PDB file of C-alpha atoms in Angstrom:
ATOM      1  CA  MET A 123     -53.892-198.918-125.362  1.00 77.00           C
ATOM      2  CA  PHE A 124     -51.716-195.708-127.090  1.00 82.00           C
ATOM      3  CA  THR A 125     -54.844-193.370-126.143  1.00 86.00           C
ATOM      4  CA  ILE A 126     -54.507-194.370-122.386  1.00 90.00           C
ATOM      5  CA  PHE A 127     -50.727-193.853-122.774  1.00 89.00           C
ATOM      6  CA  VAL A 128     -51.311-190.478-124.375  1.00 88.00           C
ATOM      7  CA  THR A 129     -54.128-189.624-121.749  1.00 89.00           C
ATOM      8  CA  LEU A 130     -51.797-190.224-118.766  1.00 91.00           C
ATOM      9  CA  LEU A 131     -49.100-188.269-120.703  1.00 90.00           C
ATOM     10  CA  ALA A 132     -51.064-185.654-120.929  1.00 87.00           C
ATOM     11  CA  LEU A 133     -52.323-185.809-117.069  1.00 89.00           C
ATOM     12  CA  TYR A 134     -48.212-185.801-116.527  1.00 91.00           C
ATOM     13  CA  VAL A 135     -47.860-182.833-118.341  1.00 89.00           C
ATOM     14  CA  ALA A 136     -50.712-181.024-117.064  1.00 85.00           C
ATOM     15  CA  PHE A 137     -49.360-182.163-113.348  1.00 88.00           C
ATOM     16  CA  ASN A 138     -46.477-180.322-114.115  1.00 88.00           C
ATOM     17  CA  LEU A 139     -48.041-177.184-115.428  1.00 83.00           C
ATOM     18  CA  GLY A 140     -50.052-176.753-113.021  1.00 81.00           C
ATOM     19  CA  ALA A 141     -47.392-177.156-110.041  1.00 83.00           C
ATOM     20  CA  ASN A 142     -45.425-174.839-111.726  1.00 85.00           C
ATOM     21  CA  ASP A 143     -47.933-171.740-113.287  1.00 80.00           C
ATOM     22  CA  VAL A 144     -49.998-172.085-109.839  1.00 80.00           C
ATOM     23  CA  ALA A 145     -47.083-170.618-108.225  1.00 80.00           C
ATOM     24  CA  ASN A 146     -46.105-168.216-110.860  1.00 78.00           C
ATOM     25  CA  ALA A 147     -49.256-167.069-110.186  1.00 79.00           C
ATOM     26  CA  MET A 148     -49.832-166.934-106.737  1.00 84.00           C
ATOM     27  CA  GLY A 149     -46.537-166.977-105.379  1.00 84.00           C
ATOM     28  CA  THR A 150     -46.514-163.357-104.344  1.00 85.00           C
ATOM     29  CA  SER A 151     -50.039-163.556-102.997  1.00 85.00           C
ATOM     30  CA  VAL A 152     -48.985-166.624-100.716  1.00 88.00           C
ATOM     31  CA  GLY A 153     -45.863-164.447 -99.993  1.00 87.00           C
ATOM     32  CA  SER A 154     -46.975-161.238 -98.487  1.00 84.00           C
ATOM     33  CA  LYS A 155     -49.911-163.377 -96.867  1.00 83.00           C
ATOM     34  CA  ALA A 156     -52.532-162.017 -98.410  1.00 80.00           C
ATOM     35  CA  VAL A 157     -54.005-165.515 -98.715  1.00 85.00           C
ATOM     36  CA  THR A 158     -53.615-168.902 -97.242  1.00 88.00           C
ATOM     37  CA  LEU A 159     -51.633-171.838 -99.564  1.00 87.00           C
ATOM     38  CA  ARG A 160     -55.039-173.274 -99.248  1.00 89.00           C
ATOM     39  CA  GLN A 161     -56.879-170.400-100.397  1.00 89.00           C
ATOM     40  CA  ALA A 162     -54.566-170.273-103.553  1.00 87.00           C
ATOM     41  CA  LEU A 163     -54.792-173.460-104.068  1.00 85.00           C
ATOM     42  CA  ILE A 164     -58.772-173.094-104.163  1.00 88.00           C
ATOM     43  CA  ILE A 165     -58.413-169.783-106.100  1.00 87.00           C
ATOM     44  CA  ALA A 166     -55.935-170.966-108.924  1.00 85.00           C
ATOM     45  CA  GLY A 167     -57.657-174.512-109.181  1.00 84.00           C
ATOM     46  CA  VAL A 168     -61.075-172.493-109.888  1.00 85.00           C
ATOM     47  CA  LEU A 169     -59.535-169.883-112.311  1.00 81.00           C
ATOM     48  CA  GLU A 170     -56.643-172.019-114.208  1.00 80.00           C
ATOM     49  CA  PHE A 171     -59.659-174.330-114.989  1.00 81.00           C
ATOM     50  CA  THR A 172     -62.287-171.870-116.280  1.00 78.00           C
ATOM     51  CA  GLY A 173     -59.265-169.773-118.214  1.00 77.00           C
ATOM     52  CA  ALA A 174     -58.651-173.285-119.737  1.00 77.00           C
ATOM     53  CA  VAL A 175     -62.295-173.878-120.664  1.00 78.00           C
ATOM     54  CA  LEU A 176     -63.346-170.349-121.821  1.00 73.00           C
ATOM     55  CA  PHE A 177     -59.749-169.042-123.817  1.00 73.00           C
ATOM     56  CA  GLY A 178     -57.481-171.930-124.265  1.00 76.00           C
ATOM     57  CA  HIS A 179     -58.986-173.060-127.495  1.00 76.00           C
ATOM     58  CA  GLU A 180     -57.245-170.017-128.965  1.00 75.00           C
ATOM     59  CA  VAL A 181     -53.776-171.209-127.341  1.00 78.00           C
ATOM     60  CA  SER A 182     -54.043-174.912-128.250  1.00 79.00           C
ATOM     61  CA  GLU A 183     -55.231-173.758-132.105  1.00 80.00           C
ATOM     62  CA  THR A 184     -51.822-171.483-132.143  1.00 80.00           C
ATOM     63  CA  LEU A 185     -49.990-174.196-131.028  1.00 80.00           C
ATOM     64  CA  ALA A 186     -51.615-176.948-133.132  1.00 79.00           C
ATOM     65  CA  THR A 187     -51.515-174.824-136.412  1.00 81.00           C
ATOM     66  CA  LYS A 188     -49.169-172.152-136.066  1.00 81.00           C
ATOM     67  CA  ILE A 189     -45.880-173.109-135.204  1.00 88.00           C
ATOM     68  CA  ALA A 190     -45.766-175.546-137.862  1.00 85.00           C
ATOM     69  CA  ASN A 191     -47.837-176.104-140.433  1.00 80.00           C
ATOM     70  CA  PRO A 192     -49.811-179.753-139.957  1.00 79.00           C
ATOM     71  CA  ALA A 193     -50.026-179.508-143.640  1.00 81.00           C
ATOM     72  CA  LEU A 194     -46.980-180.526-144.501  1.00 83.00           C
ATOM     73  CA  PHE A 195     -47.298-183.987-142.464  1.00 85.00           C
ATOM     74  CA  VAL A 196     -50.607-185.348-144.376  1.00 83.00           C
ATOM     75  CA  ALA A 197     -47.930-187.203-146.176  1.00 84.00           C
ATOM     76  CA  ALA A 198     -46.811-188.626-142.861  1.00 83.00           C
ATOM     77  CA  PRO A 199     -49.573-188.302-139.805  1.00 85.00           C
ATOM     78  CA  GLN A 200     -47.609-191.056-137.653  1.00 88.00           C
ATOM     79  CA  MET A 201     -44.684-188.471-137.806  1.00 89.00           C
ATOM     80  CA  LEU A 202     -46.924-185.946-136.633  1.00 87.00           C
ATOM     81  CA  LEU A 203     -47.843-187.861-133.728  1.00 88.00           C
ATOM     82  CA  THR A 204     -44.952-189.438-132.732  1.00 90.00           C
ATOM     83  CA  GLY A 205     -43.457-185.854-132.578  1.00 90.00           C
ATOM     84  CA  MET A 206     -46.428-184.168-130.302  1.00 89.00           C
ATOM     85  CA  VAL A 207     -45.769-187.315-128.539  1.00 91.00           C
ATOM     86  CA  THR A 208     -42.204-186.158-127.966  1.00 92.00           C
ATOM     87  CA  VAL A 209     -43.620-182.616-127.303  1.00 91.00           C
ATOM     88  CA  LEU A 210     -45.653-183.672-124.305  1.00 91.00           C
ATOM     89  CA  ILE A 211     -42.531-185.885-122.888  1.00 93.00           C
ATOM     90  CA  ALA A 212     -39.842-182.912-123.190  1.00 93.00           C
ATOM     91  CA  SER A 213     -42.390-180.236-121.934  1.00 91.00           C
ATOM     92  CA  GLY A 214     -43.547-182.775-118.729  1.00 92.00           C
ATOM     93  CA  VAL A 215     -40.015-183.455-118.064  1.00 93.00           C
ATOM     94  CA  TRP A 216     -38.660-180.024-118.560  1.00 93.00           C
ATOM     95  CA  LEU A 217     -41.237-178.742-116.260  1.00 91.00           C
ATOM     96  CA  GLN A 218     -40.604-181.249-113.740  1.00 92.00           C
ATOM     97  CA  ILE A 219     -37.230-180.173-113.352  1.00 93.00           C
ATOM     98  CA  ALA A 220     -37.825-176.729-113.471  1.00 91.00           C
ATOM     99  CA  THR A 221     -40.395-176.784-110.896  1.00 89.00           C
ATOM    100  CA  SER A 222     -38.446-179.011-108.237  1.00 90.00           C
ATOM    101  CA  ARG A 223     -35.750-176.613-108.691  1.00 90.00           C
ATOM    102  CA  GLY A 224     -38.036-173.687-107.879  1.00 86.00           C
ATOM    103  CA  LEU A 225     -37.669-172.332-111.240  1.00 86.00           C
ATOM    104  CA  PRO A 226     -40.714-169.804-112.266  1.00 82.00           C
ATOM    105  CA  VAL A 227     -40.426-170.865-116.261  1.00 85.00           C
ATOM    106  CA  SER A 228     -43.366-170.534-118.928  1.00 82.00           C
ATOM    107  CA  SER A 229     -45.279-174.046-120.075  1.00 82.00           C
ATOM    108  CA  SER A 230     -45.971-172.191-123.241  1.00 82.00           C
ATOM    109  CA  HIS A 231     -42.796-171.354-124.169  1.00 84.00           C
ATOM    110  CA  ALA A 232     -41.956-174.772-123.759  1.00 87.00           C
ATOM    111  CA  VAL A 233     -44.277-176.389-125.953  1.00 88.00           C
ATOM    112  CA  VAL A 234     -43.278-173.647-128.572  1.00 89.00           C
ATOM    113  CA  GLY A 235     -39.822-174.712-128.397  1.00 90.00           C
ATOM    114  CA  ALA A 236     -40.640-178.975-128.694  1.00 91.00           C
ATOM    115  CA  ILE A 237     -42.931-178.194-131.382  1.00 91.00           C
ATOM    116  CA  ALA A 238     -40.464-175.709-133.386  1.00 91.00           C
ATOM    117  CA  GLY A 239     -37.571-178.410-132.435  1.00 91.00           C
ATOM    118  CA  PHE A 240     -39.392-181.828-133.566  1.00 90.00           C
ATOM    119  CA  SER A 241     -40.664-180.152-136.795  1.00 90.00           C
ATOM    120  CA  TRP A 242     -36.979-178.906-137.485  1.00 91.00           C
ATOM    121  CA  VAL A 243     -35.658-182.521-137.304  1.00 91.00           C
ATOM    122  CA  ALA A 244     -38.284-184.204-139.189  1.00 89.00           C
ATOM    123  CA  LEU A 245     -38.605-181.919-141.914  1.00 88.00           C
ATOM    124  CA  GLY A 246     -35.666-178.625-142.125  1.00 88.00           C
ATOM    125  CA  ALA A 247     -36.566-175.531-140.953  1.00 87.00           C
ATOM    126  CA  ASN A 248     -38.957-174.610-143.537  1.00 85.00           C
ATOM    127  CA  ALA A 249     -41.773-176.582-141.699  1.00 86.00           C
ATOM    128  CA  ILE A 250     -41.746-174.027-138.895  1.00 88.00           C
ATOM    129  CA  ASP A 251     -43.878-170.832-139.146  1.00 87.00           C
ATOM    130  CA  TRP A 252     -41.139-168.042-138.629  1.00 88.00           C
ATOM    131  CA  SER A 253     -43.614-165.636-138.699  1.00 87.00           C
ATOM    132  CA  SER A 254     -45.297-166.832-135.788  1.00 86.00           C
ATOM    133  CA  ILE A 255     -42.236-167.610-133.808  1.00 88.00           C
ATOM    134  CA  LYS A 256     -41.131-163.763-134.550  1.00 89.00           C
ATOM    135  CA  LEU A 257     -45.205-162.700-133.379  1.00 88.00           C
ATOM    136  CA  ILE A 258     -44.123-164.754-130.010  1.00 86.00           C
ATOM    137  CA  THR A 259     -40.466-164.390-129.255  1.00 87.00           C
ATOM    138  CA  PHE A 260     -41.499-160.494-129.756  1.00 89.00           C
ATOM    139  CA  GLY A 261     -44.467-160.951-127.095  1.00 86.00           C
ATOM    140  CA  TRP A 262     -41.588-163.321-124.621  1.00 84.00           C
ATOM    141  CA  ILE A 263     -40.121-159.597-125.179  1.00 88.00           C
ATOM    142  CA  VAL A 264     -42.925-157.162-124.576  1.00 92.00           C
ATOM    143  CA  THR A 265     -44.334-158.566-121.949  1.00 88.00           C
ATOM    144  CA  PRO A 266     -42.023-158.660-119.270  1.00 88.00           C
ATOM    145  CA  VAL A 267     -41.417-154.948-120.245  1.00 93.00           C
ATOM    146  CA  ILE A 268     -45.368-153.913-119.951  1.00 93.00           C
ATOM    147  CA  SER A 269     -45.889-155.599-116.977  1.00 90.00           C
ATOM    148  CA  GLY A 270     -43.091-154.153-115.323  1.00 93.00           C
ATOM    149  CA  ALA A 271     -44.103-150.702-116.393  1.00 95.00           C
ATOM    150  CA  ILE A 272     -48.029-151.606-115.132  1.00 91.00           C
ATOM    151  CA  ALA A 273     -46.520-152.632-111.719  1.00 91.00           C
ATOM    152  CA  ALA A 274     -44.251-149.835-111.221  1.00 94.00           C
ATOM    153  CA  LEU A 275     -46.949-147.383-112.172  1.00 93.00           C
ATOM    154  CA  PHE A 276     -49.394-149.191-110.126  1.00 90.00           C
ATOM    155  CA  TYR A 277     -47.739-149.616-106.733  1.00 91.00           C
ATOM    156  CA  SER A 278     -46.475-145.384-106.987  1.00 94.00           C
ATOM    157  CA  GLN A 279     -49.860-144.999-106.827  1.00 90.00           C
ATOM    158  CA  VAL A 280     -50.489-147.028-104.061  1.00 89.00           C
ATOM    159  CA  LYS A 281     -47.412-145.640-102.601  1.00 90.00           C
ATOM    160  CA  ARG A 282     -48.257-142.260-102.962  1.00 89.00           C
ATOM    161  CA  TRP A 283     -51.873-142.334-101.940  1.00 87.00           C
ATOM    162  CA  ILE A 284     -52.184-145.007 -99.249  1.00 88.00           C
ATOM    163  CA  LEU A 285     -48.731-146.318 -97.715  1.00 87.00           C
ATOM    164  CA  ASP A 286     -47.132-142.507 -97.499  1.00 89.00           C
ATOM    165  CA  GLN A 287     -50.158-140.985 -96.023  1.00 86.00           C
ATOM    166  CA  PRO A 288     -50.250-140.803 -91.985  1.00 86.00           C
ATOM    167  CA  ASN A 289     -53.750-142.513 -91.425  1.00 85.00           C
ATOM    168  CA  GLN A 290     -53.108-145.677 -93.922  1.00 85.00           C
ATOM    169  CA  ILE A 291     -55.958-147.662 -92.880  1.00 84.00           C
ATOM    170  CA  ALA A 292     -58.488-144.248 -93.539  1.00 86.00           C
ATOM    171  CA  GLN A 293     -57.200-144.335 -96.769  1.00 87.00           C
ATOM    172  CA  LEU A 294     -56.965-147.730 -97.851  1.00 88.00           C
ATOM    173  CA  LYS A 295     -61.267-147.854 -96.826  1.00 88.00           C
ATOM    174  CA  GLU A 296     -61.383-144.820 -99.534  1.00 89.00           C
ATOM    175  CA  TRP A 297     -59.420-146.787-102.147  1.00 90.00           C
ATOM    176  CA  ILE A 298     -61.278-150.136-101.785  1.00 90.00           C
ATOM    177  CA  PRO A 299     -63.987-149.320-104.040  1.00 91.00           C
ATOM    178  CA  TRP A 300     -61.872-148.046-107.221  1.00 90.00           C
ATOM    179  CA  LEU A 301     -59.780-150.693-106.290  1.00 89.00           C
ATOM    180  CA  SER A 302     -62.664-153.135-106.643  1.00 89.00           C
ATOM    181  CA  ALA A 303     -63.658-151.493-109.771  1.00 89.00           C
ATOM    182  CA  LEU A 304     -60.455-151.735-111.393  1.00 87.00           C
ATOM    183  CA  LEU A 305     -59.703-155.430-111.226  1.00 84.00           C
ATOM    184  CA  LEU A 306     -63.329-156.516-111.887  1.00 83.00           C
ATOM    185  CA  GLY A 307     -63.448-154.080-114.898  1.00 82.00           C
ATOM    186  CA  ILE A 308     -60.371-155.470-116.028  1.00 81.00           C
ATOM    187  CA  PHE A 309     -61.534-158.881-115.516  1.00 75.00           C
ATOM    188  CA  GLY A 310     -64.242-158.089-116.739  1.00 75.00           C
ATOM    189  CA  ILE A 311     -63.521-157.272-119.931  1.00 76.00           C
ATOM    190  CA  ILE A 312     -61.497-160.412-120.324  1.00 73.00           C
ATOM    191  CA  VAL A 313     -63.483-163.111-119.024  1.00 74.00           C
ATOM    192  CA  LEU A 314     -67.387-161.937-118.043  1.00 75.00           C
ATOM    193  CA  PRO A 315     -68.649-161.676-121.586  1.00 75.00           C
ATOM    194  CA  SER A 316     -67.715-165.004-122.617  1.00 72.00           C
ATOM    195  CA  LEU A 317     -68.959-166.395-118.591  1.00 71.00           C
ATOM    196  CA  THR A 318     -72.425-164.425-119.095  1.00 74.00           C
ATOM    197  CA  GLN A 319     -73.071-165.227-122.996  1.00 73.00           C
ATOM    198  CA  GLY A 320     -75.324-168.019-121.855  1.00 72.00           C
ATOM    199  CA  VAL A 321     -77.331-166.179-120.205  1.00 74.00           C
ATOM    200  CA  THR A 322     -77.863-163.671-122.216  1.00 74.00           C
ATOM    201  CA  ASN A 323     -78.567-166.163-124.983  1.00 75.00           C
ATOM    202  CA  PHE A 324     -81.148-167.462-122.798  1.00 73.00           C
ATOM    203  CA  LEU A 325     -83.152-164.276-122.050  1.00 72.00           C
ATOM    204  CA  ILE A 326     -83.161-163.175-125.462  1.00 72.00           C
ATOM    205  CA  SER A 327     -84.526-166.526-126.767  1.00 74.00           C
ATOM    206  CA  GLN A 328     -87.099-167.480-123.569  1.00 73.00           C
ATOM    207  CA  PHE A 329     -87.838-164.091-123.051  1.00 73.00           C
ATOM    208  CA  ASP A 330     -87.489-162.349-126.471  1.00 71.00           C
ATOM    209  CA  LEU A 331     -85.657-159.703-124.579  1.00 72.00           C
ATOM    210  CA  ASN A 332     -83.572-157.304-126.705  1.00 73.00           C
ATOM    211  CA  ILE A 333     -80.600-157.195-124.699  1.00 72.00           C
ATOM    212  CA  PRO A 334     -77.067-155.256-125.934  1.00 72.00           C
ATOM    213  CA  THR A 335     -74.248-158.020-125.624  1.00 70.00           C
ATOM    214  CA  HIS A 336     -72.183-156.239-122.691  1.00 74.00           C
ATOM    215  CA  ASP A 337     -75.194-155.057-120.505  1.00 75.00           C
ATOM    216  CA  ILE A 338     -75.175-158.631-118.489  1.00 78.00           C
ATOM    217  CA  PRO A 339     -71.072-158.718-118.667  1.00 80.00           C
ATOM    218  CA  ILE A 340     -71.678-154.694-117.091  1.00 81.00           C
ATOM    219  CA  LEU A 341     -74.375-155.492-114.290  1.00 82.00           C
ATOM    220  CA  THR A 342     -72.388-158.866-113.196  1.00 83.00           C
ATOM    221  CA  GLY A 343     -69.056-156.546-113.198  1.00 84.00           C
ATOM    222  CA  ALA A 344     -70.972-154.049-111.217  1.00 87.00           C
ATOM    223  CA  VAL A 345     -72.681-156.343-108.164  1.00 89.00           C
ATOM    224  CA  ALA A 346     -69.262-158.140-107.990  1.00 87.00           C
ATOM    225  CA  ALA A 347     -67.295-154.759-107.557  1.00 89.00           C
ATOM    226  CA  VAL A 348     -69.927-153.500-104.803  1.00 91.00           C
ATOM    227  CA  GLY A 349     -69.772-157.308-103.054  1.00 91.00           C
ATOM    228  CA  LEU A 350     -65.895-157.052-103.263  1.00 88.00           C
ATOM    229  CA  THR A 351     -65.977-153.951-101.680  1.00 92.00           C
ATOM    230  CA  PHE A 352     -68.381-154.527 -99.041  1.00 91.00           C
ATOM    231  CA  TYR A 353     -66.350-157.929 -98.361  1.00 88.00           C
ATOM    232  CA  SER A 354     -63.111-156.165 -98.136  1.00 87.00           C
ATOM    233  CA  TRP A 355     -64.092-153.654 -96.045  1.00 88.00           C
ATOM    234  CA  ARG A 356     -65.541-156.107 -93.571  1.00 86.00           C
ATOM    235  CA  GLU A 357     -62.257-157.806 -93.577  1.00 80.00           C
ATOM    236  CA  LEU A 358     -60.137-154.916 -92.979  1.00 81.00           C
ATOM    237  CA  GLU A 359     -62.447-154.065 -90.046  1.00 79.00           C
ATOM    238  CA  ASP A 360     -62.018-157.405 -88.587  1.00 74.00           C
ATOM    239  CA  LYS A 361     -58.229-157.411 -88.921  1.00 69.00           C
ATOM    240  CA  GLY A 362     -57.924-153.306 -88.157  1.00 60.00           C
ATOM    241  CA  ASP A 363     -56.425-153.702 -84.954  1.00 52.00           C
ATOM    242  CA  SER A 364     -53.083-155.937 -85.756  1.00 55.00           C
ATOM    243  CA  LEU A 365     -53.091-154.329 -89.518  1.00 53.00           C
ATOM    244  CA  GLU A 366     -50.105-151.861 -90.180  1.00 51.00           C
ATOM    245  CA  ILE A 367     -49.496-151.130 -94.059  1.00 49.00           C
ATOM    246  CA  GLY A 368     -45.804-150.695 -94.576  1.00 48.00           C
ATOM    247  CA  GLY A 369     -44.695-150.649 -91.510  1.00 49.00           C
ATOM    248  CA  VAL A 370     -43.239-153.681 -89.218  1.00 42.00           C
ATOM    249  CA  GLY A 371     -43.486-156.233 -90.565  1.00 41.00           C
TER     250      GLY A 371
END
């Protein structure tokens, strides 16, 4: 019965987490009409699930072992179990409140705070791994600064080479291959090695091929970049007559 309760509670947290995080990730794309709401939900659903499966274990490990030391709860495992249930409840309720009010908050920040809070109450301030808290807090501060700087740099170049040019559509056509390569390159460094590792292992084991580690990800990324380029060119041709960049909104 308790397992069913915890499962339902986790689904409640996931529901609110998805509602808030998907809006954070896709709000600008939907607002700019780059994608429709339906497309955004499909894209976000696939990417959020893929990201959780491929990379979620590292975040989960940090939250489970590096905020509060589980070894301190060995003598009282029931206390740790109860505390983690309160973390789910606190995170889910806060995310629901924030989402209902349109606040783009961070779910991971909420979980970190909840774990630190229950650990402090349960075993005192020494139960918290303050070095991890410092690193996480540093990331909270640095991340907006870095993302803001990258966004400012990227937009300034787009404005200079595309928006401020007399023939914006022609400029965009020239830049689409480079933008596709940049997008898939960044995505490829983070995601493709994990996605294609199974293919690499299969080719090595079944055909005894000596394939360097990054060859399959690079090939996959290159094919995807070329495909995205041609798809974007076609979309641009279809909408070219009515598309105005940086002009009348």
